[in-house]
Rosetta silent file (secondary structure, phi, psi, omega in degrees, C-alpha in Angstrom):
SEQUENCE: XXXXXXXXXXXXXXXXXXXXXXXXXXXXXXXXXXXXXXXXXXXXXXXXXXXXXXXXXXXXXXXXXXXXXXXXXXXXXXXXXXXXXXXXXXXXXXXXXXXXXXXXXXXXXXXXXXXXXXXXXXXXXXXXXXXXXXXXXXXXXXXXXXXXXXXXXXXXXXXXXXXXXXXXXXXXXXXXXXXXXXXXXXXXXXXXXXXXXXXXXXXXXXXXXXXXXXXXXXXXXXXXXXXXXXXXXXXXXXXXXXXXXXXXXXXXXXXXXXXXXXXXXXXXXXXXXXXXXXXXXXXXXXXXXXXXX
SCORE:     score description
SCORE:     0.000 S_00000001
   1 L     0.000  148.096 -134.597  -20.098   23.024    1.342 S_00000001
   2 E  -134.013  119.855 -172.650  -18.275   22.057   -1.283 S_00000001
   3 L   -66.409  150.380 -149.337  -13.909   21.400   -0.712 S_00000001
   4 L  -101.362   91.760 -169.146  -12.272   23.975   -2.578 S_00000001
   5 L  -125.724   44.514 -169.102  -10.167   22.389   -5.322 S_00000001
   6 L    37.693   81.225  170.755  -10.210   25.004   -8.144 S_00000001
   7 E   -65.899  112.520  173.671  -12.766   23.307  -10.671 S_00000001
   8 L   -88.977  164.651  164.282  -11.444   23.138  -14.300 S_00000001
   9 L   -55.849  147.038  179.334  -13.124   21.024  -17.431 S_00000001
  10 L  -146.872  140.508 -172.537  -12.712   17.854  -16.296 S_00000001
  11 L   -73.173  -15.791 -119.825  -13.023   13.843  -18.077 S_00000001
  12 L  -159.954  108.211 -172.740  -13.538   11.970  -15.019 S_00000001
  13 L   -83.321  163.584 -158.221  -16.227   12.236  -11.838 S_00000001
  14 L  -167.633  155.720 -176.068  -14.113   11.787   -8.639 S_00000001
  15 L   -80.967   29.071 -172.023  -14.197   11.604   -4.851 S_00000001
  16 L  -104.706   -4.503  177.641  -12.902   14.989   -5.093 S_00000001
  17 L   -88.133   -3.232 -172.052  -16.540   16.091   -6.277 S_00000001
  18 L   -73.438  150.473  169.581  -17.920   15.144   -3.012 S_00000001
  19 E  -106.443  152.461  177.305  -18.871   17.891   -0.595 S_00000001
  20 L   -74.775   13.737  168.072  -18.436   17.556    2.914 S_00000001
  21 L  -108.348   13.301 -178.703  -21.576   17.712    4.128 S_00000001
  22 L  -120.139    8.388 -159.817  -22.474   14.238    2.265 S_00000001
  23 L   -87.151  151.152  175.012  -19.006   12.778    3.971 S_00000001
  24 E   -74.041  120.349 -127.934  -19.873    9.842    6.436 S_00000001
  25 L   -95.915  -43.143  163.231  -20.309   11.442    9.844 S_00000001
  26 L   -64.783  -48.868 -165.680  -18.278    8.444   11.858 S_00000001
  27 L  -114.860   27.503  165.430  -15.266    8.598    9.759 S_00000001
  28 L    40.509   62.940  178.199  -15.426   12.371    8.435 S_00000001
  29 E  -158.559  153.335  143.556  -14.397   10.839    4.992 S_00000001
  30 L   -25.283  143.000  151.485  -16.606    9.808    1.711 S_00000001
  31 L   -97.723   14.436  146.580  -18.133    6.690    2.494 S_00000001
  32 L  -177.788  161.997 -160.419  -16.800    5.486   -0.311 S_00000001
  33 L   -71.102 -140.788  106.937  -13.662    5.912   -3.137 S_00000001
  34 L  -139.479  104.368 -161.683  -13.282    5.269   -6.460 S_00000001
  35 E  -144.714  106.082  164.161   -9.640    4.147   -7.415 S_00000001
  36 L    73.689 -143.566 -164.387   -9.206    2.514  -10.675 S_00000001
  37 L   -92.802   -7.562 -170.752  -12.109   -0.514  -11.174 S_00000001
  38 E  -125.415  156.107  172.022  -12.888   -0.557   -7.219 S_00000001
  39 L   -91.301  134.564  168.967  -15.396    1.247   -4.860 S_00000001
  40 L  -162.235  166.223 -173.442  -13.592    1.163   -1.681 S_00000001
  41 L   -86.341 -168.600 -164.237  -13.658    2.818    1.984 S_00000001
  42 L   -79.241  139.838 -178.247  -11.233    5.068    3.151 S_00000001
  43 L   -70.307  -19.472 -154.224   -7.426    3.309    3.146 S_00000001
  44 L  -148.689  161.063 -172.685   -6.204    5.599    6.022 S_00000001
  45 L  -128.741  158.659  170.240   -8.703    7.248    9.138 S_00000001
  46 H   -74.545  -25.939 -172.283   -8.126   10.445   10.125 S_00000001
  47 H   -75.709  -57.418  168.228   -7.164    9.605   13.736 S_00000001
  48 H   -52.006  -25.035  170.442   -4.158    7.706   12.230 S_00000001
  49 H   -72.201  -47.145 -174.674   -2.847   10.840   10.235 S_00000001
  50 H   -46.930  -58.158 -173.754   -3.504   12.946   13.740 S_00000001
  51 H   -64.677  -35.222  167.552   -1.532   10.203   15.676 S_00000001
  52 H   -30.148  -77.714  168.986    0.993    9.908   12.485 S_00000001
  53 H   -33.796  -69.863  160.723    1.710   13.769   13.111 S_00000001
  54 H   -19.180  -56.990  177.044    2.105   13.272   16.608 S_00000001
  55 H   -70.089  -42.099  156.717    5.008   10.795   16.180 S_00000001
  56 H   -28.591  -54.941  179.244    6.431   13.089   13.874 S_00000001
  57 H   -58.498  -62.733 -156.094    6.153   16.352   15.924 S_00000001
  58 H   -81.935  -32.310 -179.924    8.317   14.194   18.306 S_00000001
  59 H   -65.448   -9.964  157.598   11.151   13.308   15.872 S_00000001
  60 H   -51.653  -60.398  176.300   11.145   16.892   15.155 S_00000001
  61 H   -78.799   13.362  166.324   11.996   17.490   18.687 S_00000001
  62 H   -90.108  -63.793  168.155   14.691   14.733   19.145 S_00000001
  63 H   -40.767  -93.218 -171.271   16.356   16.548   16.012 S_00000001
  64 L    10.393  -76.629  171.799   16.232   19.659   17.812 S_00000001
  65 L   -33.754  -30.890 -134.631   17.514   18.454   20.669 S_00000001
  66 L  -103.310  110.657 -177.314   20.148   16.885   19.130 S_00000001
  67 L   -62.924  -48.607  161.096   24.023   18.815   18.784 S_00000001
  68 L  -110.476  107.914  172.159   24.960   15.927   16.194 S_00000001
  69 H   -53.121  -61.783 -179.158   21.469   14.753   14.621 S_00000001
  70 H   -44.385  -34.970 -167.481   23.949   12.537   12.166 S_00000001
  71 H   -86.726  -28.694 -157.000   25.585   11.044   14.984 S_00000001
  72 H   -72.032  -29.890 -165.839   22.467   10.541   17.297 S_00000001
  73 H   -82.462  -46.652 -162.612   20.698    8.572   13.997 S_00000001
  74 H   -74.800  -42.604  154.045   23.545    6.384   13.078 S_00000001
  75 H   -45.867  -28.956  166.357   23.605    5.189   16.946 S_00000001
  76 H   -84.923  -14.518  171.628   20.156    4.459   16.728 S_00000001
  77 H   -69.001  -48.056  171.022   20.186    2.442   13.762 S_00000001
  78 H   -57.810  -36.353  157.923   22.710   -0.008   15.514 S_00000001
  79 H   -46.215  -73.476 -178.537   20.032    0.229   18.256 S_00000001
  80 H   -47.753  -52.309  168.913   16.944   -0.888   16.041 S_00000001
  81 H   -15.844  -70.487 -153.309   19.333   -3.688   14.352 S_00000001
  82 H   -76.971  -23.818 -174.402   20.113   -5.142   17.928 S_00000001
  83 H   -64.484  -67.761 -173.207   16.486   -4.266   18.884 S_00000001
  84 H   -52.780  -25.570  170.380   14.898   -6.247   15.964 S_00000001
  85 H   -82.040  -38.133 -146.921   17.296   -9.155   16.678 S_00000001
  86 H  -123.758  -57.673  173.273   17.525   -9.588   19.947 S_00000001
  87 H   -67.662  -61.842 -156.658   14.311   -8.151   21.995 S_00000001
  88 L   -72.764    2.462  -78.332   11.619   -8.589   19.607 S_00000001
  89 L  -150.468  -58.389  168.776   12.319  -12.030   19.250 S_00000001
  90 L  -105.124   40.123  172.324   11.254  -12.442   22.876 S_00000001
  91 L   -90.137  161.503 -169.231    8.519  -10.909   23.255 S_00000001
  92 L   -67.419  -32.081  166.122    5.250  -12.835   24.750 S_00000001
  93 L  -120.325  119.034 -172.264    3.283  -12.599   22.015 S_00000001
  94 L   -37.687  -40.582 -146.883    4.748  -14.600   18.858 S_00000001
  95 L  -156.653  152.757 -165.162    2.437  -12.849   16.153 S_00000001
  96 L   100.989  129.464 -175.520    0.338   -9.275   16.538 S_00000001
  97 L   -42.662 -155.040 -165.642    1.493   -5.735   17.250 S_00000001
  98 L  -121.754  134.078  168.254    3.325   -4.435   19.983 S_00000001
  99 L   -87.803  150.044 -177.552    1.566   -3.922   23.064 S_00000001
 100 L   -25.728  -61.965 -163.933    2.035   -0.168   24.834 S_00000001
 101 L   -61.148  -39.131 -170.972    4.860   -2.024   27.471 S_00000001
 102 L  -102.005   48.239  172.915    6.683   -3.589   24.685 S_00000001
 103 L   -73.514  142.291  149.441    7.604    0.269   22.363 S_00000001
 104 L   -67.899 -169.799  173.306   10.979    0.649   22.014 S_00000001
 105 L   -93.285  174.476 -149.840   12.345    4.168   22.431 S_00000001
 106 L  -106.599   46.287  156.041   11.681    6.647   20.184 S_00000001
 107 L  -123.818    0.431  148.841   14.811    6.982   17.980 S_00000001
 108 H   -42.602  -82.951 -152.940   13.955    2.651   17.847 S_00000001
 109 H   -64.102   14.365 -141.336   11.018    3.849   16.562 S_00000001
 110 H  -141.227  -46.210  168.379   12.145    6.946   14.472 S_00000001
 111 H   -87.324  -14.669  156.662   14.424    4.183   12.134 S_00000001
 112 L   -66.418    2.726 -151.839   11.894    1.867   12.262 S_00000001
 113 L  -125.169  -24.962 -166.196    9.422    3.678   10.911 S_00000001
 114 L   -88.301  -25.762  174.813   11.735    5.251    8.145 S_00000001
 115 L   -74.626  -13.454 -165.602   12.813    1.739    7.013 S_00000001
 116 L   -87.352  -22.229  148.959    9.172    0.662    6.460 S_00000001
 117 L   -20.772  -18.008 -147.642    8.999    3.876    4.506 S_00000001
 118 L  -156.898  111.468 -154.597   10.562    2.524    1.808 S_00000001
 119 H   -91.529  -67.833 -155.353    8.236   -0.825    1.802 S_00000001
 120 H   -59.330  -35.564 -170.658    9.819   -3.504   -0.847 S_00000001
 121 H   -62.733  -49.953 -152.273   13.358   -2.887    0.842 S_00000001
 122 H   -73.915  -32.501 -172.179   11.922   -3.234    4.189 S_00000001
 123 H   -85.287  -13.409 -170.225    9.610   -6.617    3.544 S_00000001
 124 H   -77.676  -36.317  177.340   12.868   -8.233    1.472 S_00000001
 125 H   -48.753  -30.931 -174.805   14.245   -7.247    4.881 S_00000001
 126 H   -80.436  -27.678  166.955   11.801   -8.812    6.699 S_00000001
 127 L  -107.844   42.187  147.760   13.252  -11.905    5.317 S_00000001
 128 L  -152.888 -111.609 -160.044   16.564  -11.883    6.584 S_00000001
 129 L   -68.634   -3.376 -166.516   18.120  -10.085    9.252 S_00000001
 130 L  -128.731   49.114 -154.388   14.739   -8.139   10.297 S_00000001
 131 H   -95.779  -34.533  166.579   12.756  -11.601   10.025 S_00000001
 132 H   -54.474  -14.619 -168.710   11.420  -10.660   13.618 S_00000001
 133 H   -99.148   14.500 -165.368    9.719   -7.805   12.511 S_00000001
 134 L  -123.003   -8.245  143.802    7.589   -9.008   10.354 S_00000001
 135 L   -64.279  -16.414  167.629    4.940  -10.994   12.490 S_00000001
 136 L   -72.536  -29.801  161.707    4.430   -7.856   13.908 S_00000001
 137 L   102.283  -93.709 -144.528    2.460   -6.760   11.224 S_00000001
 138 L  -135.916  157.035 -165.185    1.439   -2.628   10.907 S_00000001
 139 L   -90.587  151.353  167.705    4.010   -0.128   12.632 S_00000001
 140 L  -143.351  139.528 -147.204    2.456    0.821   15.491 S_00000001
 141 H   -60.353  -39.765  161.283    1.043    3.775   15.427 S_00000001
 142 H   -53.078  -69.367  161.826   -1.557    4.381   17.723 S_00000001
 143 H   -20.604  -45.413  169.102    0.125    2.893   20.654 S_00000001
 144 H   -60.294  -50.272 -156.928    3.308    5.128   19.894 S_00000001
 145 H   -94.908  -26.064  150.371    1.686    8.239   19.737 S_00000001
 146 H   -28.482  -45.596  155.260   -0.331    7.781   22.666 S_00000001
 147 H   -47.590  -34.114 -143.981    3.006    6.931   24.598 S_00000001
 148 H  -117.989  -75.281  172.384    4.543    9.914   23.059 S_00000001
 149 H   -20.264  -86.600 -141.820    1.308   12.268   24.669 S_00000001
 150 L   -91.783   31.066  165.918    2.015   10.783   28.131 S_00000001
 151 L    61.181   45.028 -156.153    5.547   11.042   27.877 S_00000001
 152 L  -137.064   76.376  135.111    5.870    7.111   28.532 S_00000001
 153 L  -105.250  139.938 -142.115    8.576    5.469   26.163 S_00000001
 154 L   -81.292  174.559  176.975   10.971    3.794   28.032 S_00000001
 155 L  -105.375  -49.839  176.765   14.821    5.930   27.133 S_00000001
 156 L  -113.570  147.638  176.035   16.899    2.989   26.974 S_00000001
 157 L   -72.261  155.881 -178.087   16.337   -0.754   25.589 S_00000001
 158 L  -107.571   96.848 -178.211   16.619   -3.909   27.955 S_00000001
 159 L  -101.423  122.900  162.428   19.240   -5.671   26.030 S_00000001
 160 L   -61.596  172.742 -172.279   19.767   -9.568   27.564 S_00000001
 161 L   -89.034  -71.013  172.480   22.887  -10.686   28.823 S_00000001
 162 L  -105.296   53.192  168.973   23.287  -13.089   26.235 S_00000001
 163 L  -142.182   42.505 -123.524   22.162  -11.557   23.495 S_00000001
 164 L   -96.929   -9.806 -143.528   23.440   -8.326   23.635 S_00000001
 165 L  -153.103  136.767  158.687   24.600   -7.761   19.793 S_00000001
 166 L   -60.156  163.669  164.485   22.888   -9.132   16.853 S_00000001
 167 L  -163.549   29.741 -170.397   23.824  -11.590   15.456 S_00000001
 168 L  -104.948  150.597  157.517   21.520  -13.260   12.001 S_00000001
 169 L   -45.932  112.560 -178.065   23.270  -11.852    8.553 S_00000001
 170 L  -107.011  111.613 -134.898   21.854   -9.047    7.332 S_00000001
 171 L  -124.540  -17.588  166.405   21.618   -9.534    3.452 S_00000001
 172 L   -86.930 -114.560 -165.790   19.673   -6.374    3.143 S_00000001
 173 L  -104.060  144.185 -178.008   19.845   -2.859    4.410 S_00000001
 174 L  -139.616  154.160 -176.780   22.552   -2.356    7.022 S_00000001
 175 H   -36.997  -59.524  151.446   22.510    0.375    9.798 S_00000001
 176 H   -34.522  -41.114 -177.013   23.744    2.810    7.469 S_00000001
 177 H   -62.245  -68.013  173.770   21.057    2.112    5.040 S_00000001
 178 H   -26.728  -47.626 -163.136   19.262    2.599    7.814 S_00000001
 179 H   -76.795  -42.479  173.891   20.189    5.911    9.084 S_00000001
 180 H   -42.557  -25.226  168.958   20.422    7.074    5.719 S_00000001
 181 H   -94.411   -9.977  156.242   16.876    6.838    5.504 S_00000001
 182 H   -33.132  -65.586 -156.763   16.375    8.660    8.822 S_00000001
 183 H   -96.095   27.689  166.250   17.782   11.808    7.652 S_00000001
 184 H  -102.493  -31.236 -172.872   16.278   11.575    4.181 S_00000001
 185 H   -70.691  -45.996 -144.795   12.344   11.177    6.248 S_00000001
 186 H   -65.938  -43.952  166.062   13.860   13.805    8.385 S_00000001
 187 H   -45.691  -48.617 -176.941   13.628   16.554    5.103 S_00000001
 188 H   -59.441  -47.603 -149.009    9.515   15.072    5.312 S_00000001
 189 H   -68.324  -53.386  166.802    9.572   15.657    9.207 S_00000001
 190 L   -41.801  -34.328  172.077   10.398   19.181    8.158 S_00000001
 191 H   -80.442  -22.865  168.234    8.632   20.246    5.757 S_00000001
 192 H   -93.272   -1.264  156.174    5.410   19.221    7.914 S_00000001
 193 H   -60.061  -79.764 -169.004    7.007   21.882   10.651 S_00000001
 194 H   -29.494  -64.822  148.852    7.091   24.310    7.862 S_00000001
 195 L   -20.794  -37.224 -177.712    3.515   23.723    7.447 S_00000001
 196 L    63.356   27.433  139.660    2.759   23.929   11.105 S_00000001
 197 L   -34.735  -67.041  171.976    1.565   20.271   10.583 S_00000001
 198 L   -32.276  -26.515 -177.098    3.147   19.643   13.966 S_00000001
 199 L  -114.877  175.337 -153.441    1.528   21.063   16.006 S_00000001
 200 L  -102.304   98.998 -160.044   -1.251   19.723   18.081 S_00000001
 201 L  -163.786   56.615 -177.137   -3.955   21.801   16.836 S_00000001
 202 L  -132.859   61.645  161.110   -6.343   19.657   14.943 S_00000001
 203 L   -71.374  -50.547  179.713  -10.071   20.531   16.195 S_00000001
 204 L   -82.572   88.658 -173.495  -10.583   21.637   12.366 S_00000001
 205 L   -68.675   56.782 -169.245   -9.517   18.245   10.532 S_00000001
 206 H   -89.230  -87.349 -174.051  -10.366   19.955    6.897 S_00000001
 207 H   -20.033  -45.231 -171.344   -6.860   20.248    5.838 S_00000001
 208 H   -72.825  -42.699  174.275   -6.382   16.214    6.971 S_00000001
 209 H   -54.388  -77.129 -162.251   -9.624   15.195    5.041 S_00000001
 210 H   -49.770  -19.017  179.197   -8.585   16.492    2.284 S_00000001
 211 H   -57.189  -63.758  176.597   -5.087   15.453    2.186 S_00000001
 212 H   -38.517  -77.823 -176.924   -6.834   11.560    2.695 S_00000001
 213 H   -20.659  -51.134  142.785   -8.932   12.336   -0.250 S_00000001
 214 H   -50.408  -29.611  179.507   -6.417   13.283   -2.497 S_00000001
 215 H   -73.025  -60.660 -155.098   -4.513   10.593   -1.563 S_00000001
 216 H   -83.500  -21.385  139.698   -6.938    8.576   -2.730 S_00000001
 217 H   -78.189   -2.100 -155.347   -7.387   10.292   -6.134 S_00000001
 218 H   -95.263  -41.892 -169.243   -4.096   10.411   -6.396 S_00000001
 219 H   -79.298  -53.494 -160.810   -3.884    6.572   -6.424 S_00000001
 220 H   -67.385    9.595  161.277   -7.042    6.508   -8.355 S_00000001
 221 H   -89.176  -27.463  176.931   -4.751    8.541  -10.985 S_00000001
 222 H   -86.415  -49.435  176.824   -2.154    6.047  -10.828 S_00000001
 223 L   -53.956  -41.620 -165.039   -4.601    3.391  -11.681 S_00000001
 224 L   -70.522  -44.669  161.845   -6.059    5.234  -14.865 S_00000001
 225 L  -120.741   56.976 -170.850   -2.415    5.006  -16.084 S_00000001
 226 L    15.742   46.249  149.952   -1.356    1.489  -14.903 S_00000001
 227 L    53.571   60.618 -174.489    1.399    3.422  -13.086 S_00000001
 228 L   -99.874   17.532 -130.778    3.448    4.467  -16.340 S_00000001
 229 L  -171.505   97.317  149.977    3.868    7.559  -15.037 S_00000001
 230 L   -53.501   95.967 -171.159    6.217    8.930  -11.737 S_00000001
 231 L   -94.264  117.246 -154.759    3.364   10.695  -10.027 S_00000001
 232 L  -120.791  139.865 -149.204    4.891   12.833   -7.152 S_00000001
 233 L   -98.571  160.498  178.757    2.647   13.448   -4.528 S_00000001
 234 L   -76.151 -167.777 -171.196    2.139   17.229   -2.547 S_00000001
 235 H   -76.149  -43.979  154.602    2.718   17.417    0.955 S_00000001
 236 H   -18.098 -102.176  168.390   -0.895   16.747    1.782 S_00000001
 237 H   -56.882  -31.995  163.919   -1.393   13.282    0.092 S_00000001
 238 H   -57.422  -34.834  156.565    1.958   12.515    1.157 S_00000001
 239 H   -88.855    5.844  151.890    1.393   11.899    4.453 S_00000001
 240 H   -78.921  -37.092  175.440   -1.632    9.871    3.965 S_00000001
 241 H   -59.107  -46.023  159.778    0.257    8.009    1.507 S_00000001
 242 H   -34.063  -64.682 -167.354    3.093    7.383    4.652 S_00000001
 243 H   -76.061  -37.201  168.515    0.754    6.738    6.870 S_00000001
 244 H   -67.003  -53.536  153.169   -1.204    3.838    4.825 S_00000001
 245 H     8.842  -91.240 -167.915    2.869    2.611    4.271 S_00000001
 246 H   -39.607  -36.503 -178.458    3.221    2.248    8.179 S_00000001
 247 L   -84.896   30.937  142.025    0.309   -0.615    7.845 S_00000001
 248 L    93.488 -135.329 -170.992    2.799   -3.253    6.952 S_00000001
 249 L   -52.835  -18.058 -151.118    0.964   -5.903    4.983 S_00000001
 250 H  -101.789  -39.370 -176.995   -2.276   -4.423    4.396 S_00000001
 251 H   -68.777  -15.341  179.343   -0.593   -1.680    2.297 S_00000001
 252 H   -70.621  -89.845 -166.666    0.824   -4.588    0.187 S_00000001
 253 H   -34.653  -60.758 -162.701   -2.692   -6.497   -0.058 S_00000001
 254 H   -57.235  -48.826 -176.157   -4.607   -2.595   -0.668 S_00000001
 255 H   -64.568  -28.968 -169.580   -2.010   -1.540   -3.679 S_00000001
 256 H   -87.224  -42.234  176.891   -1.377   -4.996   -5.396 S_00000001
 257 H   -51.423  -45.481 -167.061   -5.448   -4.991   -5.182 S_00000001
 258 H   -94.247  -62.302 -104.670   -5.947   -1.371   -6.389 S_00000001
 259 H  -146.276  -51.603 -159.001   -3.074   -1.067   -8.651 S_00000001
 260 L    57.641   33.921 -171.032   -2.147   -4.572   -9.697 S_00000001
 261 L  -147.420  147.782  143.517    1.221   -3.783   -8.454 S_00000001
 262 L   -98.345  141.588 -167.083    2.702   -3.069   -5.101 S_00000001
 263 L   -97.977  142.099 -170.064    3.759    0.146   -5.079 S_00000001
 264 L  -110.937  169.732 -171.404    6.846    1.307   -3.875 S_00000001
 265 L  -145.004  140.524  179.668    8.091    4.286   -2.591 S_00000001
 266 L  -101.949   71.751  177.290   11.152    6.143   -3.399 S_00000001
 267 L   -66.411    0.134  162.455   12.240    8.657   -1.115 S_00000001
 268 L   -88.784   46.503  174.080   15.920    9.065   -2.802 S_00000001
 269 L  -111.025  147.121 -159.489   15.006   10.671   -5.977 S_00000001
 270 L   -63.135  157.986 -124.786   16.824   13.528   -7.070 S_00000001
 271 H   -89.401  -45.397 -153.821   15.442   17.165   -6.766 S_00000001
 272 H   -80.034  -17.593  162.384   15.125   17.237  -11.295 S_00000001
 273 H   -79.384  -51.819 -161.700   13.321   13.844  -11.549 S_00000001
 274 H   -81.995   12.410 -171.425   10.634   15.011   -8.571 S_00000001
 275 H  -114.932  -34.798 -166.192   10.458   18.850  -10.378 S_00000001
 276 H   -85.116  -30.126 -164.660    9.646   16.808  -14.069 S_00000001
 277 L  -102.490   16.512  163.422    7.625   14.336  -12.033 S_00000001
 278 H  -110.076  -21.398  140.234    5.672   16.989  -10.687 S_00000001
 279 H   -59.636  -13.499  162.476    4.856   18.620  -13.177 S_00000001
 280 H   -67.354  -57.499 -173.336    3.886   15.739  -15.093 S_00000001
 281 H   -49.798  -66.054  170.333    1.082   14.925  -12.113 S_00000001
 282 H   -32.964  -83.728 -167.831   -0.302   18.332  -12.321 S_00000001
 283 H   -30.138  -53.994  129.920   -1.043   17.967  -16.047 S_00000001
 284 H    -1.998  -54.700 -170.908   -2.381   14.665  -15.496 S_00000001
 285 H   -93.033  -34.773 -173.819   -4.525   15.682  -12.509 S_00000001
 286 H   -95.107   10.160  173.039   -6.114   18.284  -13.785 S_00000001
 287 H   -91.512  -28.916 -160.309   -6.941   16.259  -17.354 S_00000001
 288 H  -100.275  -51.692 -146.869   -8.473   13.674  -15.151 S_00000001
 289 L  -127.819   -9.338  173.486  -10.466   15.477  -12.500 S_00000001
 290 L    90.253   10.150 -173.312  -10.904   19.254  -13.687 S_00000001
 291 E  -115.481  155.920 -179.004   -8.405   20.661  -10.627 S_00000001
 292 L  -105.006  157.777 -122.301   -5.592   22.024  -10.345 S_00000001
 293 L  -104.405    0.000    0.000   -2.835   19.703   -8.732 S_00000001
């Protein structure tokens, strides 16, 4: 069976020609890419988009919850700040994710996740006032949404006695920045509601392979035109594209590898740059691979 991506003339064989009955049977993906000059395995698993979704699904329902969303975000930003300063700092182990016991709560985790969104801000970040966060390495995801199943994320942070308030210079991004990027992911969180992304209903993973797949032409599209081009991605490849984000360091090392850039990602751009730069990709994608975008 053959994924259905309305075949056009096309220049360019692609992992979008694969059928899914030749996909590798452990990771329900291609067993291998083509992006740009490299053969490579899949960047993202599906079980990270599933858990990815998961974390989502709950900042859906924290919005919900929430009578002022605006207010609820900018208090949590001052939260992560003091979190990132103060707690992580003193944690047991110096270097290495966060074990299940040490997750913050989840609107910690809800600005944390939205600053790393937005990568180059967040590692320049990483070298000043968020300098703790950056031995941690990959956001982390599994652990969260697991936590988030068994309803086990602590509600409030264990702030020290004498530490109670940041207190290193923050030379970056400020709380604001922060929230502001909350409620801009928050538009994202939505739009995968809309979808009916959200909900926990993924015995047929089709929809998720393909998204991964895409992703990964999608990059391998970016490579072909050494990333001249704003290429704006559908909802699909955008959250695979997120979720390979969320791994910190690795997404630096895969894109600078792949690319021969790191690629950043701009979640402020205005509605008439993302309507021109979507319409560009679509031309683009279906000149490359014989589909329509």
């Amino acid at each position: 069976m053959r994924m259905a991506f309305f075949r056009r003339r096309r220049s360019h064989e692609s992992v979008l020609d694969v059928p899914f009955d030749e996909y590798d049977p452990k990771t329900r993906l291609p067993l291998s890419m083509r992006v740009g000059d490299s053969t490579i395995g899949p960047l993202v698993s599906i079980q990270q988009v599933i858990d990815h979704l998961t974390i989502l699904a709950a900042f859906a329902a924290l919005r919900k919850s929430s009578t002022d969303f605006a207010r609820r975000v900018e208090r949590a930003a001052y939260d992560y700040e003091a979190w990132a300063q103060t707690i992580v700092p003193r944690r047991r182990g110096a270097v290495g994710p966060l074990a299940a016991d040490e997750l913050p709560t989840l609107e910690v985790l809800m600005c944390w996740h939205a600053h790393m969104l937005n990568p180059r801000q967040y590692e320049r970040d990483c070298e000043s006032g968020y300098m703790f966060l950056r031995p941690l390495g990959a956001f982390p995801i599994r652990a969260a949404a697991e936590a988030i199943r068994r309803n086990a994320l602590p509600l409030d942070l264990e702030y020290y006695e004498d530490a109670l308030r940041p207190t290193l210079s923050i030379t970056g991004w400020t709380p604001p920045d922060v929230a502001a990027a909350v409620l801009r992911q928050a538009r994202f969180v939505s739009d995968m509601g809309r979808i009916e992304w959200l909900a926990d209903m993924w015995k047929d993973v089709r929809p998720l392979q393909r998204g991964i797949v895409r992703y990964h032409a999608w990059l391998d599209l970016m490579a072909a035109h050494g990333c001249q081009h704003f290429l704006v991605p559908t909802l699909d490849l955008d959250l695979a594209w997120h979720t390979h984000q969320l791994l910190g360091p690795r997404y630096r090392t895969d894109t600078e590898r792949l690319l021969g850039r790191f690629l950043d990602h701009n979640d402020s751009a205005g509605e008439g740059k993302l309507f021109d730069g979507l319409k560009k990709t679509g031309a683009l994608w279906k000149e490359r691979f014989g589909y329509e975008y």
